[in-house]
Tab-separated table of C-alpha atoms in Angstrom:
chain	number	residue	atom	x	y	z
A	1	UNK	CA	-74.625	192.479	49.792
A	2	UNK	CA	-74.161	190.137	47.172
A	3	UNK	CA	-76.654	187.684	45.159
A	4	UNK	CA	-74.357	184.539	45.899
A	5	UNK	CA	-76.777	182.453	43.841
A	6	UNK	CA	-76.660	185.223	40.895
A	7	UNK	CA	-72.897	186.260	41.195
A	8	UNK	CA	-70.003	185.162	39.028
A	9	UNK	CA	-66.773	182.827	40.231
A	10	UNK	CA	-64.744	186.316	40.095
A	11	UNK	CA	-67.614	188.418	41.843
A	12	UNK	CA	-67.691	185.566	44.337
A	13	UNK	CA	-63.868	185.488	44.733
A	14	UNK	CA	-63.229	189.330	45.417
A	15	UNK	CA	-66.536	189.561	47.439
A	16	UNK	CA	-64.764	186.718	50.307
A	17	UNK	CA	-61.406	187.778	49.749
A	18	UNK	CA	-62.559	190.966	51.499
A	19	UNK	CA	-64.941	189.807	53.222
A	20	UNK	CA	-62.639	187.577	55.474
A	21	UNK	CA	-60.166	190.683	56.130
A	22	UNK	CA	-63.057	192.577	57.106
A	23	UNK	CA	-63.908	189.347	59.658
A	24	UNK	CA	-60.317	189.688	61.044
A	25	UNK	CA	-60.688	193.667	61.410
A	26	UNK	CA	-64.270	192.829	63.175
A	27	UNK	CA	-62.997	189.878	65.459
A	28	UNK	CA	-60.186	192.183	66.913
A	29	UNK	CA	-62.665	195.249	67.494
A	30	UNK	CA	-65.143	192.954	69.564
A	31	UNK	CA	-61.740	191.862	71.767
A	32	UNK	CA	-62.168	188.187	70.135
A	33	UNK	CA	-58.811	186.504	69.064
A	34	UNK	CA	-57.040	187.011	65.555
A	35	UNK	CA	-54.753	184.549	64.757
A	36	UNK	CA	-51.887	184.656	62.102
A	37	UNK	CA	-51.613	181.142	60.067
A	38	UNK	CA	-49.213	179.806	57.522
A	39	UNK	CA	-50.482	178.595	54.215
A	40	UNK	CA	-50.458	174.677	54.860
A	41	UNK	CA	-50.492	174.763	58.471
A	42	UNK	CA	-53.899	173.388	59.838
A	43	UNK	CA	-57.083	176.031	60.476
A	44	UNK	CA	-59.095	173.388	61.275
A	45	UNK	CA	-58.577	173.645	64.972
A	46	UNK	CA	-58.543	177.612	65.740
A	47	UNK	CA	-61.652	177.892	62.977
A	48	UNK	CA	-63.726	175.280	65.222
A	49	UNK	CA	-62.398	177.588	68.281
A	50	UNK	CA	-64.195	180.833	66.413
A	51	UNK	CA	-60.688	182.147	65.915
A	52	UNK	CA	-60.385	184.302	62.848
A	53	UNK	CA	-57.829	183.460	60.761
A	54	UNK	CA	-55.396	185.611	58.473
A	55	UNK	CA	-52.282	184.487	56.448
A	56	UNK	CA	-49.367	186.181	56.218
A	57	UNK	CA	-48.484	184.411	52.928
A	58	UNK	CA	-51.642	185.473	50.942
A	59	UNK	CA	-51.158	188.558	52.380
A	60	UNK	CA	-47.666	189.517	51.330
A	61	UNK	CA	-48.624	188.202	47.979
A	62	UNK	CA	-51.568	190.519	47.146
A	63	UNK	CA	-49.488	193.454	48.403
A	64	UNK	CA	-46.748	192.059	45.498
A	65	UNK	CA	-49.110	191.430	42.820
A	66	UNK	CA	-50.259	195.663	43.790
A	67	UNK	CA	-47.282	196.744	43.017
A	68	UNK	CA	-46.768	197.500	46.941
A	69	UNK	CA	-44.240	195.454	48.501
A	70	UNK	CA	-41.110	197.392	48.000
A	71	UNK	CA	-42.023	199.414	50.374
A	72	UNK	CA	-42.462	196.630	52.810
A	73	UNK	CA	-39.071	195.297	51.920
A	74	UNK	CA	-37.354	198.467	52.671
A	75	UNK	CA	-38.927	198.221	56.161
A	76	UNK	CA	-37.571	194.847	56.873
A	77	UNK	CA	-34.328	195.406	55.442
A	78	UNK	CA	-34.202	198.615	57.401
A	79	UNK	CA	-34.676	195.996	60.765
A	80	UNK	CA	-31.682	194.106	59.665
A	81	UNK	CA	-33.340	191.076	57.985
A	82	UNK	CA	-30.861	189.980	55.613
A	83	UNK	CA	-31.858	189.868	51.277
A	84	UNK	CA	-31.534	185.891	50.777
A	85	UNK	CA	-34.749	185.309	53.429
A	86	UNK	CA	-38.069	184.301	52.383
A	87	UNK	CA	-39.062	187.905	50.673
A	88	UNK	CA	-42.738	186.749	51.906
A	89	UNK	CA	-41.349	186.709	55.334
A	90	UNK	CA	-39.785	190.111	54.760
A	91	UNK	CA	-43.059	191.876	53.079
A	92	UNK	CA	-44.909	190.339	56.083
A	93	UNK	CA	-42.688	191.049	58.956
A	94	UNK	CA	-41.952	194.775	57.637
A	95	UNK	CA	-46.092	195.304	57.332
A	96	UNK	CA	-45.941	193.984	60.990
A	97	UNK	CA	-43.371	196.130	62.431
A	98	UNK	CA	-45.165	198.970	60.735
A	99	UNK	CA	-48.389	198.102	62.477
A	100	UNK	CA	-46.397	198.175	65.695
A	101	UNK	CA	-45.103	201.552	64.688
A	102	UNK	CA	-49.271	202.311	64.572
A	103	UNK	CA	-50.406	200.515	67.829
A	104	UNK	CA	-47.176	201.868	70.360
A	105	UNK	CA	-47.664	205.682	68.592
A	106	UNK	CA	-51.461	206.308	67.306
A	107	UNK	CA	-50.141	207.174	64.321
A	108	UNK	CA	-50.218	205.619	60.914
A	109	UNK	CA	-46.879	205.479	59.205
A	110	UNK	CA	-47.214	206.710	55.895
A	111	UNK	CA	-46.068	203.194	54.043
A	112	UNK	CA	-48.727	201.590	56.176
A	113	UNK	CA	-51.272	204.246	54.731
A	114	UNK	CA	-50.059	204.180	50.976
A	115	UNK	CA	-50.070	200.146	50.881
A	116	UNK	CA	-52.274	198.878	48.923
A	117	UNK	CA	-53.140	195.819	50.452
A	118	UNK	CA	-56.200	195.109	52.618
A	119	UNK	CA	-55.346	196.294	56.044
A	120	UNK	CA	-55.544	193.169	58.337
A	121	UNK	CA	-55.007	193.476	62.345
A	122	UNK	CA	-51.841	192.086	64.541
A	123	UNK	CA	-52.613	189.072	65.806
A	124	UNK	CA	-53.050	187.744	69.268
A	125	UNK	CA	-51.919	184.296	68.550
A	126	UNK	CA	-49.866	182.440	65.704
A	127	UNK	CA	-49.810	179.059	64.170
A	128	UNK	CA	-47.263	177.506	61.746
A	129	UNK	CA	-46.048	174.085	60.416
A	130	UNK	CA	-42.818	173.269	58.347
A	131	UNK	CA	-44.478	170.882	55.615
A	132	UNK	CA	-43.188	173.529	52.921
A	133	UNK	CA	-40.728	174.938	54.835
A	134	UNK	CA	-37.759	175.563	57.818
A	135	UNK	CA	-38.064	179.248	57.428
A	136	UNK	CA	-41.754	179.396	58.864
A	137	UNK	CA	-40.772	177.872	61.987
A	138	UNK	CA	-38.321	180.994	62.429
A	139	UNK	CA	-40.384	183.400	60.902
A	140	UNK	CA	-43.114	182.717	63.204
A	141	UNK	CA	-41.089	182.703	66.351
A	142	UNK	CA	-39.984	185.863	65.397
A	143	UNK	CA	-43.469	187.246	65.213
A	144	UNK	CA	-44.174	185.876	68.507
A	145	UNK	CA	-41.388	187.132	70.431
A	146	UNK	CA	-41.608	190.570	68.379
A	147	UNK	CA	-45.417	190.432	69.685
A	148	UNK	CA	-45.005	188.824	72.872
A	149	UNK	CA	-48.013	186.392	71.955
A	150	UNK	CA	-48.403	182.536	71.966
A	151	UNK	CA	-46.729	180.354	69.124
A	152	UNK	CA	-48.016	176.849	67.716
A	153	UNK	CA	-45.698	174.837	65.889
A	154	UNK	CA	-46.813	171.630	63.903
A	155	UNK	CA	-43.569	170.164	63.448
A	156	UNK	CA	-43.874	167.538	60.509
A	157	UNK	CA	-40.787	165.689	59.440
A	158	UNK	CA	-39.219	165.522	55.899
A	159	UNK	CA	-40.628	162.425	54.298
A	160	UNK	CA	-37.385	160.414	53.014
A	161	UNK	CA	-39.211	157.531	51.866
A	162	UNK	CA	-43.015	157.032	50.810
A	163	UNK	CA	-45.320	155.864	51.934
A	164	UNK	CA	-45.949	157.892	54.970
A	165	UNK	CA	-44.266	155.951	58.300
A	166	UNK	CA	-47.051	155.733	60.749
A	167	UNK	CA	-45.248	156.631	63.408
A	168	UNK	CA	-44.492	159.924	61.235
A	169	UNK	CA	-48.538	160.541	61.344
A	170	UNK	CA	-48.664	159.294	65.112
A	171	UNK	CA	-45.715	162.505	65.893
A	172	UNK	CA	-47.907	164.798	63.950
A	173	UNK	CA	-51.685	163.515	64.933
A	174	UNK	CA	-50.241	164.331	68.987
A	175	UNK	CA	-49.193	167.671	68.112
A	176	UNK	CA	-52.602	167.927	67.070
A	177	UNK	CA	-53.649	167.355	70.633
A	178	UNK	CA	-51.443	169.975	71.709
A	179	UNK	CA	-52.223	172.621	69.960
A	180	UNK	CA	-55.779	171.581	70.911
A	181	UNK	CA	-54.613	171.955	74.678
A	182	UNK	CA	-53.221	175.353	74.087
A	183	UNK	CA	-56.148	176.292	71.871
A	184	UNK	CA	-57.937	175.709	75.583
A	185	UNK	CA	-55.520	177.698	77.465
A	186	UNK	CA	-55.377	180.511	75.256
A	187	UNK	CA	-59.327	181.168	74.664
A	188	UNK	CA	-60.147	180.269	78.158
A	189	UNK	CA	-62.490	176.959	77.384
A	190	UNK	CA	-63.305	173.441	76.080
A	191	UNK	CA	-62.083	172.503	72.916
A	192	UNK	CA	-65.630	171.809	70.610
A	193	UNK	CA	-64.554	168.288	69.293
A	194	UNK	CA	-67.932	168.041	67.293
A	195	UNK	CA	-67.409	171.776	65.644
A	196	UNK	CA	-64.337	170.571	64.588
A	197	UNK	CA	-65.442	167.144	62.505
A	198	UNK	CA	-67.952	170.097	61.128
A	199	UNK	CA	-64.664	172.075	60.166
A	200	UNK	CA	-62.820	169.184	59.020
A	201	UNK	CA	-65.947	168.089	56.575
A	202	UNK	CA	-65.998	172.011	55.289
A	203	UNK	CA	-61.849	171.467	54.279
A	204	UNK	CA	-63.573	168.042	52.705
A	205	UNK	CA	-65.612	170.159	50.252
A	206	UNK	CA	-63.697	172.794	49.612
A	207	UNK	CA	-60.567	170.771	48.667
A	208	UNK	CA	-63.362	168.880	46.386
A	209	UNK	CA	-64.426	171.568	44.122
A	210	UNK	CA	-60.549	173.142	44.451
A	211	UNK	CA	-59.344	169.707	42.677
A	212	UNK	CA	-62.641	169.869	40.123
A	213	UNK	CA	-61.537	173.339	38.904
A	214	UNK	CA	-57.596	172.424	38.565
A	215	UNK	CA	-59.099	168.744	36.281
A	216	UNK	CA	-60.905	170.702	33.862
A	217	UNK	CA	-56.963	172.063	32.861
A	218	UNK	CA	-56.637	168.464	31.515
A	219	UNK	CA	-59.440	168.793	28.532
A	220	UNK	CA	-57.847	169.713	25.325
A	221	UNK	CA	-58.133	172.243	23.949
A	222	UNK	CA	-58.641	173.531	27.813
A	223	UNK	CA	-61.147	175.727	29.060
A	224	UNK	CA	-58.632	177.039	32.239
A	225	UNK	CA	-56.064	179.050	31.609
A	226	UNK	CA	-53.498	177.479	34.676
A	227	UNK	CA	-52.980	181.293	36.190
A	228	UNK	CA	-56.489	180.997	37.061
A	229	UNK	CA	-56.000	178.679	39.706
A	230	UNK	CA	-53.029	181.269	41.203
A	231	UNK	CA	-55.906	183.463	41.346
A	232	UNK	CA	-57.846	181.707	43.366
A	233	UNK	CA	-55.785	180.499	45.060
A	234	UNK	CA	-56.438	182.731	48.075
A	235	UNK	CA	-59.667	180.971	49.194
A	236	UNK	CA	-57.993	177.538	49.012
A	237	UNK	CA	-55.377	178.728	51.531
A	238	UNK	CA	-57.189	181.533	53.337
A	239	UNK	CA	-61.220	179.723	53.738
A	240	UNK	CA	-60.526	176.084	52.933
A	241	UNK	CA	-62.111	175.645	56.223
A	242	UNK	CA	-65.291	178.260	55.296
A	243	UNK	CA	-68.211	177.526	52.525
A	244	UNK	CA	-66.533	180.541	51.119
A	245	UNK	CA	-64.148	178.699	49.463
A	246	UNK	CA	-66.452	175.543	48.349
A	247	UNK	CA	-68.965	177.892	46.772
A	248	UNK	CA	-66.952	180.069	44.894
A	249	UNK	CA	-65.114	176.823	44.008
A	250	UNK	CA	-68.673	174.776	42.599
A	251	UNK	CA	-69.419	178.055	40.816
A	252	UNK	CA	-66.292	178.069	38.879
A	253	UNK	CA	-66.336	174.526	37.930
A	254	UNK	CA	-69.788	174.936	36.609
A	255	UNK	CA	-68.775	178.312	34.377
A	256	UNK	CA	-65.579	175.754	33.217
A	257	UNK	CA	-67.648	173.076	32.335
A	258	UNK	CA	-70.173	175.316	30.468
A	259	UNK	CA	-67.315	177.228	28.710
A	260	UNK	CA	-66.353	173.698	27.355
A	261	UNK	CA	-69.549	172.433	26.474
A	262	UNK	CA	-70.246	175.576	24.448
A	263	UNK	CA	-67.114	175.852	22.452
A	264	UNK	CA	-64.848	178.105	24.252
A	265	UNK	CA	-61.814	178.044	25.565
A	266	UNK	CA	-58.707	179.695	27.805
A	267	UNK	CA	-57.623	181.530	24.689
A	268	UNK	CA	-60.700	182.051	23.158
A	269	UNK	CA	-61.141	179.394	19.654
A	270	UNK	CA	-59.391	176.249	19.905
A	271	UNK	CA	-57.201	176.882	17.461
A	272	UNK	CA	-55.460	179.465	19.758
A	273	UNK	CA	-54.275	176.886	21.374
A	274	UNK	CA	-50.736	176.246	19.904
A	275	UNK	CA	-49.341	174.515	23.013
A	276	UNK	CA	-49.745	173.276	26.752
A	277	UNK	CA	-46.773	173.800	29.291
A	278	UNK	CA	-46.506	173.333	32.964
A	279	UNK	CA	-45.635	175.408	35.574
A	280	UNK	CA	-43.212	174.914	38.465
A	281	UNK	CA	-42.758	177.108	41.132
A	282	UNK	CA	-44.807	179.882	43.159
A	283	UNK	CA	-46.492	182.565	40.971
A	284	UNK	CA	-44.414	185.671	40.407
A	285	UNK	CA	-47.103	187.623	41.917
A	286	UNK	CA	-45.165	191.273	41.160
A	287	UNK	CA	-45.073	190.717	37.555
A	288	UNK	CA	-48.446	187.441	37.139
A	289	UNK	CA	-49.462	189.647	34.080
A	290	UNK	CA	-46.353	189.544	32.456
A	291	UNK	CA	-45.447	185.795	32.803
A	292	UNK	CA	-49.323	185.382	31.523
A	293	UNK	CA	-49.308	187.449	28.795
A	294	UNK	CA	-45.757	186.202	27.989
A	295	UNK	CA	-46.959	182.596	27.483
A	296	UNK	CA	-50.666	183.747	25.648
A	297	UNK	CA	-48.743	186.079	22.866
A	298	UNK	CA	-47.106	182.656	21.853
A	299	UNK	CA	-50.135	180.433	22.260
A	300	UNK	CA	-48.865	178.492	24.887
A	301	UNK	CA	-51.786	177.836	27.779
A	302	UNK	CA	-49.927	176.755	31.369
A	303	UNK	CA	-52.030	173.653	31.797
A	304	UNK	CA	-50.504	171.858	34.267
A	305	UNK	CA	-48.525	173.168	38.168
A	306	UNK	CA	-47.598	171.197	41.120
A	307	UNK	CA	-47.721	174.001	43.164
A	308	UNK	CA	-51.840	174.635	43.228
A	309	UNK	CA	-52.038	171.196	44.267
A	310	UNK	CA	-49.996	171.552	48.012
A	311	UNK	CA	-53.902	172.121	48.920
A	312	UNK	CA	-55.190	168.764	47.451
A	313	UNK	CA	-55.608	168.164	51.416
A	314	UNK	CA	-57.623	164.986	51.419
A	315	UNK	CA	-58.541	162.893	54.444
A	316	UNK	CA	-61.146	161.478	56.420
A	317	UNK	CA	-62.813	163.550	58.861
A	318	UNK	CA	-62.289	162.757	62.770
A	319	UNK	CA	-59.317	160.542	61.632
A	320	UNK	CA	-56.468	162.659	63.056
A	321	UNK	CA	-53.342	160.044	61.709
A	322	UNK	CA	-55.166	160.217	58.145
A	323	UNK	CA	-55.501	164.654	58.323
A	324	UNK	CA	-51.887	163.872	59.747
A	325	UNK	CA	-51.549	162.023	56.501
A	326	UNK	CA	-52.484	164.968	54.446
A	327	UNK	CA	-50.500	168.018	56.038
A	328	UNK	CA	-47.419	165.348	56.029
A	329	UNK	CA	-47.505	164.322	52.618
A	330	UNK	CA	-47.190	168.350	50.436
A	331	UNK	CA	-45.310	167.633	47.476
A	332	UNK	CA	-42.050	169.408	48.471
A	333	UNK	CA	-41.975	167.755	52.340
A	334	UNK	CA	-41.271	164.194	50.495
A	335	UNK	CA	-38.033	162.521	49.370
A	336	UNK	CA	-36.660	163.782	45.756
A	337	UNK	CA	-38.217	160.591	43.761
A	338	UNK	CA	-41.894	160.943	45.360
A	339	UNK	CA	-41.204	165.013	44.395
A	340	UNK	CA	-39.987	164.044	40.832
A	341	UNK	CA	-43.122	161.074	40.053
A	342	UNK	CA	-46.113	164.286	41.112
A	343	UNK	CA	-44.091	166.103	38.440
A	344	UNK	CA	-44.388	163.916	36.270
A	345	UNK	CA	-47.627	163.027	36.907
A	346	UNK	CA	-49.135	166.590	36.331
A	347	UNK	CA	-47.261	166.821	33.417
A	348	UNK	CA	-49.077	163.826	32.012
A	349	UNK	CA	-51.996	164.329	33.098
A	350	UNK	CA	-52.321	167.763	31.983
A	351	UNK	CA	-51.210	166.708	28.156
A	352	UNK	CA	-48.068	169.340	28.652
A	353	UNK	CA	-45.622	169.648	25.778
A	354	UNK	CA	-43.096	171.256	27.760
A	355	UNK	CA	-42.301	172.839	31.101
A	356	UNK	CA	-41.171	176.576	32.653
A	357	UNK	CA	-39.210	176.335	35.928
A	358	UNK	CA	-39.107	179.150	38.021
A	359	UNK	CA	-35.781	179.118	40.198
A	360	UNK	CA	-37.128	181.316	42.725
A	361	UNK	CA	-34.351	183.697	44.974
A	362	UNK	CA	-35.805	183.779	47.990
A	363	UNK	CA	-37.801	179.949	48.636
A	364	UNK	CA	-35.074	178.020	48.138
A	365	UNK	CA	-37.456	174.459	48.329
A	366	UNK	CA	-39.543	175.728	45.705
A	367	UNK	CA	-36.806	176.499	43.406
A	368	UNK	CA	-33.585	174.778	43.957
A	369	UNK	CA	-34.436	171.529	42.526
A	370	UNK	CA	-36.283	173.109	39.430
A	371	UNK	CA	-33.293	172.480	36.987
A	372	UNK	CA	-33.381	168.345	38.062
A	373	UNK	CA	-37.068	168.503	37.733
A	374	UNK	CA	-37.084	169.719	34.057
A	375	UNK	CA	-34.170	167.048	33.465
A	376	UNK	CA	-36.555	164.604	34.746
A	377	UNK	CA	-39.385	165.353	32.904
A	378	UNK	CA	-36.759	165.617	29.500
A	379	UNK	CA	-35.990	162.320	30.707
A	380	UNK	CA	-39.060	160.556	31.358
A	381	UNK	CA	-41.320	162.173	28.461
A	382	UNK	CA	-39.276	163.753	26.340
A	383	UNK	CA	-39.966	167.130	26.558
A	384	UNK	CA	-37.980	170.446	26.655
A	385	UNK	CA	-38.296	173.230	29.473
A	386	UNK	CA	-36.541	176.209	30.227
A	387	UNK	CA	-35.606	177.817	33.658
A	388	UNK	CA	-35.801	181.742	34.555
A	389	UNK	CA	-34.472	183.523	37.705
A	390	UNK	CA	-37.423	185.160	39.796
A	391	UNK	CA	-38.975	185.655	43.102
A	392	UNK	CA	-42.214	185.625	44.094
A	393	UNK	CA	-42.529	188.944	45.957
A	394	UNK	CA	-39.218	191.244	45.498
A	395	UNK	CA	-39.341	192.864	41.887
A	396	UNK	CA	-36.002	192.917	41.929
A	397	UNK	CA	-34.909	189.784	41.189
A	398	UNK	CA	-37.223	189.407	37.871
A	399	UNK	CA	-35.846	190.142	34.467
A	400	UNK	CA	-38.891	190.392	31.680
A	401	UNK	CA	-36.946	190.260	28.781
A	402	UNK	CA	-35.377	187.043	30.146
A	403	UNK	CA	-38.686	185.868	30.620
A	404	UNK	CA	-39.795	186.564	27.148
A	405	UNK	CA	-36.441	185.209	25.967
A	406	UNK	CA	-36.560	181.702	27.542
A	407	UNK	CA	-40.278	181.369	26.583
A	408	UNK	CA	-40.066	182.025	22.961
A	409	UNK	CA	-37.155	179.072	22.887
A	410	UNK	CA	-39.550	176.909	24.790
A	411	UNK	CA	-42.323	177.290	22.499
A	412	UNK	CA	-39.827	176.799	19.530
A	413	UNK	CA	-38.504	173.384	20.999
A	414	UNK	CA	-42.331	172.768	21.544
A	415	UNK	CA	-42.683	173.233	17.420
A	416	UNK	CA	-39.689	171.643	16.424
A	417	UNK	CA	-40.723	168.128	18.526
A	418	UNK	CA	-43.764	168.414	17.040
């Protein structure tokens, strides 16, 4: 058991990380309900139903930052699902048919034994929402129908003007009420309306302390090193709606703001500090320590992403058009001129002298529109960035000495303006 009052952010993290997969494992050997959640669909109603929650994203992405999910991607491909899909759909959906392998036999196929992710349980239920993107709506269908299980779909419209119609938040606040109803249906009683402003007050906190660690990037010279927030990320997405997340979040912030108050920094002395860049894009989670390392060997500290901030979720507890609001209004769900002003705006406000641009193969939302971004930002501030092919789960779309390439003429660019 762990001293929570004693431990470390990073002791903290890995201690809930595992923790909550062991809560999953736990809920489905007691015959309580498991359910399987996209990233920036809503918790906040199965967590006040005492659902346990586990996210396929997450998921897939530890398996690709352990070096494991080629394996997985041979099993989907081996199914039929075709190379240009979401390769987080494909790691997910080729652990899953391997668990079904497991559950129909008795036996463990030997990928499923030699991965070297956390082993999480099928789920009885699934939830999803299309705020980041179309393919989830699919992607979870598929999982129900494979699974012959209940689906919930939060269907939020692409914002083509700001602000947010109300009507918009009126469509999504009444799917709210549905899913309630199924929620109902499903676990076999009455929906706990005041456990639920409870949960909603959690996401409140959590979301607090998440957006205090990502400001403390905007210091110069900066305490945070920007990959930091990728990895943590997993409690923002996976126990937003659990003190896991606020504590381990508070605790962080404090070690930051002590770090800066005594002199030290993401690179160590201030002077290591040659230059701040911004990051767009998901993390390539197969190869975080190169693109890291990459950016440090040239001084450059990532300072400033858009991406971390798709879980700035803030709105008012027990007002469902203003939590509505928040799972409506993600970065990439809004028109290309709403997208283009939060680019900017992190760029700003995180002091960057220059941006990297991951065009990602396989999420096609969070990399298509990389190239006008950086144009934008040339544009707008005047500074350079460079773009690199990727993915953020198939190795095999990654190239580290274009990487290396495209960040050493960044960093040059980055001199030269200066």
């Amino acid at each position: 058991m762990i001293n929570i009052n004693e431990a470390s952010a990073k002791e903290l993290l890995g201690y809930y990380q595992a923790k909550l997969d062991e809560e999953a494992r736990e809920a489905k050997k007691a015959g309580k309900l498991v359910c399987w959640s996209a990233s920036v669909a809503p918790p906040e109603m199965c967590v006040a139903m005492d659902i346990a929650m586990v996210y396929p994203e997450t998921h897939a992405a530890g398996i690709g930052a352990r070096k494991g999910s080629l394996d997985m991607l041979a099993v989907a491909e081996q199914k039929g699902y075709n190379l240009d899909i979401c390769s987080y759909a494909r790691v997910n959906l080729g652990y899953m048919e391997l668990l079904k392998q497991e559950a129909m036999t008795g036996e463990t196929p030997e990928k499923l034994a030699n991965s070297p992710a956390a082993r999480v349980p099928l789920p009885d239920l699934v939830i999803t929402c299309n705020n980041i993107c179309n393919t989830l709506l699919k992607w979870y269908e598929n999982l129900a129908k494979e699974l012959d299980i209940p689906c919930i779909i939060i269907d939020v419209p692409f914002n083509h003007t700001m602000p947010i119609q109300r009507r918009c938040k009126e469509y999504i606040a009444a799917q709210f009420e549905e899913a309630i109803k199924i929620l109902e249906k499903v676990c076999g009683r009455k929906f706990d309306y005041d456990k639920f402003l409870e949960v909603q007050k959690q996401v409140q906190r959590s979301v607090e302390q998440w957006n205090r660690v990502a400001s403390f990037a905007q210091l110069e010279p900066s305490p945070l090193n920007g990959f930091d927030l990728f990895n943590y990320m997993g409690l923002i997405v996976c126990a937003r709606a659990r003190d896991y997340a606020e504590i381990t979040f508070k605790k962080f912030a404090d070690e930051l703001q002590a770090k800066y108050e005594a002199g030290q920094y993401a690179f160590g002395a201030a002077e290591n500090e040659k230059c701040r860049v911004a990051w767009e894009g998901i993390a390539v989670w197969t190869y975080l320590g190169h693109t890291f390392k990459t950016l440090k060997k040239e001084g450059a500290v990532m300072v400033g992403s858009c991406y971390p901030g798709m879980w700035s979720l803030v709105y008012k507890p027990g007002d469902m058009l203003s939590m509505a609001e928040a799972y409506t209004k993600i970065y990439i769900n809004t028109c290309l001129e709403n997208r283009a002003n939060v680019l900017k705006e992190t760029a700003e406000k995180s002091h960057s002298e220059g941006a990297v641009m991951h065009l990602n193969r396989s999420c096609k939302l969070m990399g298509f529109l990389n190239n006008e971004g950086g144009e934008y930002l040339t544009k707008e501030l005047g500074i350079p960035y460079v773009s690199f092919d990727g993915d953020q789960t198939d190795p095999r779309n990654y190239s580290e000495a274009q990487y290396e390439t495209r960040v050493q003429a960044l960093v040059e660019m980055i001199q030269e303006r200066k």
